[in-house]
Amino acid sequence: MKIYMVDDDIDLVMALTAALQAKGYEVASQNDEREVDDKIRQFNPDLIILDVMLPEDDMAGFKIARSIRHHDTIKNKPVIMLSGINTEGNLPGKITNRDIDDIYLPITRFLDKPVDPRKLIETIEELTA
Amino acid sequence: MEPLQVLIVDDERGMREGIKRTLRGFQITVPDIEGAIGFELREAETGEAAIEMIQALPADILLVDHKLPGMTGLDLLARTADEAGDRVAIMIAASASTDTAVAATKQGAYDFLPKPFSAADLRHALRHAATGLVLARRARELEAEKKQVRFEFIRVLGHELKAPISAVMGYLYLLRDRSLGDELPAYDELVGRSVLRLDQMTKMIRDLLDMTRMESGRLHRSLEDVDLVGCIRDALDVGKEEAGRRGITVELHAPSTMPMRADRGEIDMVLNNLISNAVKYNRDEGRVDITVTRAEETITLAVADTGVGMTPKERDRLFGEFVRIKNAKTRNTLGSGLGLSILKRVVELYEGTITVESEADVGSTFTVTLKDAVDEPVEEEDAT
């Protein structure tokens, strides 16, 4: 099982990578948005984990998610968004506005930071079952 | 600025025409508000007509005759109270009794214009009403902007404080689950990183408190004669260790002493910030050159490094709060993102400026100018 992670916090990436590797996942990651679309496609992950804010853009995560939905090879892969702004449980179920739908739809599941790897792994197992 | 909507309500056609003639092309200027303020005039013959017009487009200023057929000017104010917003009303009355005046004031009338009035009286009343209205609106705008800035600051602060917590908790979860095995040394790196992140968080909170104290003007200043060059040498002692470890040469180009009037704590804050940035964002085996000169009143301090530098876009964002230039070259460099915004505030206390020249991958030079701090006059105790 291959997981690709994009988050600008090197420590968080290091910690989650170690936790996932301990469970036998193959993990690749990057800390910025550079060539992110190509890198994800090349890695061909089974699941993608994204942060909302990246150095160049406060909404980068959503943009990456949208472009994932346009790659033939990975467009149906689950996307987990790790967010620091309390979105868990609020989204996307309660969203009805069309424009907002357009932003949030590419995200399969939101998890709030800090995230317990047990919960993350549980979510990954559920989404890739 | 948009012209203010004035509605003239009077059943006498001659009066309406007279008012319009007097106010045609009339403009006012208000202190602190850019541009002249003009007026757009509409007129109504009856209270009913006025109500309809107000419902279609609210008036900023009402010029109302008290005695209207069908209803009084007071009735009109009362019946359009829902659309009133922050409008002001000037009541025109032939014989304003105290009772009418009190009642009108209760309905939000702003001013009285007793008949007969001159063109100057009318313009004066309108100027007075409009100035009050425009200034009140500006004050509300500023208040809203202030709230927005505050909200944005707290939002970013929340994010910046949550990031290290998420990182450290990430490491603690690894420890809890023994994800790296049962051997303790396997966890050394993550413990080290956790300490670093929490150190950083502590520094951010300290910087934040400094900044807040400075903003509220409560930073206690104790001015004394200090030797700037001596202060720099002390600051270099503090930064020496990291510079030495990374083979960075630090050189000071300065006269042997440079006396100035200053608060030692503030000067240390400026120097520590500049020097630690020059080392932190430098390359290994790089250089830091510190130059101090004095020309009459102005001291110029330049700190040049041979570090990662910045692109013009990065440089423009530099003095904002919580701005850390994050890229591959700075990913292992931790900062609170508050240092430079504090520095800017301190430098302002010395009527100084801070500028930066920078080129990506070549280095940055921060130049600060300072003047001697001026002792606050001692406030005399009021003997009465």
Short mmCIF file of N, CA and C in Angstrom, two decimals, chain A residues 9 11-12 114, chain B residues 157-171 193-194 196-202 204-205 334:
data_model
loop_
_atom_site.label_atom_id
_atom_site.label_comp_id
_atom_site.label_asym_id
_atom_site.label_seq_id
_atom_site.Cartn_x
_atom_site.Cartn_y
_atom_site.Cartn_z
N ASP A 9 5.28 20.86 7.30
CA ASP A 9 5.94 20.70 8.59
C ASP A 9 6.77 19.41 8.57
N ASP A 11 8.60 17.98 10.70
CA ASP A 11 8.49 17.10 11.87
C ASP A 11 7.24 16.24 11.81
N LEU A 12 6.14 16.89 11.41
CA LEU A 12 4.89 16.13 11.33
C LEU A 12 5.01 15.04 10.26
N PRO A 114 -3.76 18.10 16.02
CA PRO A 114 -2.84 16.98 15.85
C PRO A 114 -3.60 15.68 15.59
N LEU B 157 -1.96 33.31 14.59
CA LEU B 157 -1.30 32.92 15.84
C LEU B 157 -1.74 31.52 16.25
N GLY B 158 -3.03 31.26 16.17
CA GLY B 158 -3.55 29.94 16.52
C GLY B 158 -2.90 28.87 15.67
N HIS B 159 -2.79 29.15 14.39
CA HIS B 159 -2.18 28.20 13.48
C HIS B 159 -0.72 27.97 13.84
N GLU B 160 0.00 29.06 14.11
CA GLU B 160 1.43 28.97 14.40
C GLU B 160 1.70 28.24 15.71
N LEU B 161 0.78 28.37 16.66
CA LEU B 161 0.98 27.67 17.94
C LEU B 161 0.57 26.21 17.84
N LYS B 162 -0.38 25.93 16.95
CA LYS B 162 -0.84 24.56 16.82
C LYS B 162 0.17 23.69 16.08
N ALA B 163 0.91 24.31 15.17
CA ALA B 163 1.85 23.53 14.35
C ALA B 163 2.88 22.79 15.20
N PRO B 164 3.59 23.47 16.14
CA PRO B 164 4.55 22.71 16.95
C PRO B 164 3.88 21.67 17.83
N ILE B 165 2.67 21.95 18.30
CA ILE B 165 1.97 20.96 19.13
C ILE B 165 1.70 19.70 18.30
N SER B 166 1.24 19.90 17.07
CA SER B 166 0.97 18.74 16.21
C SER B 166 2.23 17.93 15.97
N ALA B 167 3.34 18.65 15.75
CA ALA B 167 4.60 17.95 15.47
C ALA B 167 5.05 17.16 16.69
N VAL B 168 5.05 17.80 17.86
CA VAL B 168 5.52 17.12 19.07
C VAL B 168 4.59 15.97 19.44
N MET B 169 3.30 16.19 19.28
CA MET B 169 2.38 15.08 19.57
C MET B 169 2.61 13.93 18.60
N GLY B 170 2.91 14.26 17.35
CA GLY B 170 3.22 13.22 16.38
C GLY B 170 4.36 12.34 16.89
N TYR B 171 5.40 12.98 17.44
CA TYR B 171 6.53 12.22 17.98
C TYR B 171 6.15 11.42 19.23
N ARG B 193 14.19 16.83 18.21
CA ARG B 193 13.33 17.70 17.39
C ARG B 193 12.19 18.27 18.23
N SER B 194 11.65 17.45 19.13
CA SER B 194 10.56 17.93 19.99
C SER B 194 11.02 19.08 20.86
N LEU B 196 13.47 21.10 20.27
CA LEU B 196 13.69 22.25 19.39
C LEU B 196 12.37 22.98 19.09
N ARG B 197 11.34 22.20 18.77
CA ARG B 197 10.06 22.81 18.43
C ARG B 197 9.45 23.53 19.65
N LEU B 198 9.59 22.91 20.81
CA LEU B 198 9.00 23.54 22.00
C LEU B 198 9.81 24.77 22.42
N ASP B 199 11.14 24.71 22.24
CA ASP B 199 11.99 25.89 22.48
C ASP B 199 11.50 27.05 21.62
N GLN B 200 11.25 26.70 20.38
CA GLN B 200 10.82 27.68 19.41
C GLN B 200 9.48 28.28 19.78
N MET B 201 8.60 27.41 20.26
CA MET B 201 7.28 27.87 20.66
C MET B 201 7.39 28.81 21.86
N THR B 202 8.29 28.47 22.77
CA THR B 202 8.51 29.32 23.94
C THR B 202 8.99 30.69 23.48
N MET B 204 8.48 32.05 20.64
CA MET B 204 7.40 32.77 19.96
C MET B 204 6.49 33.45 20.97
N ILE B 205 6.20 32.73 22.04
CA ILE B 205 5.31 33.32 23.06
C ILE B 205 6.01 34.51 23.72
N LEU B 334 14.43 27.32 12.25
CA LEU B 334 13.17 27.62 12.91
C LEU B 334 13.19 29.05 13.42
#
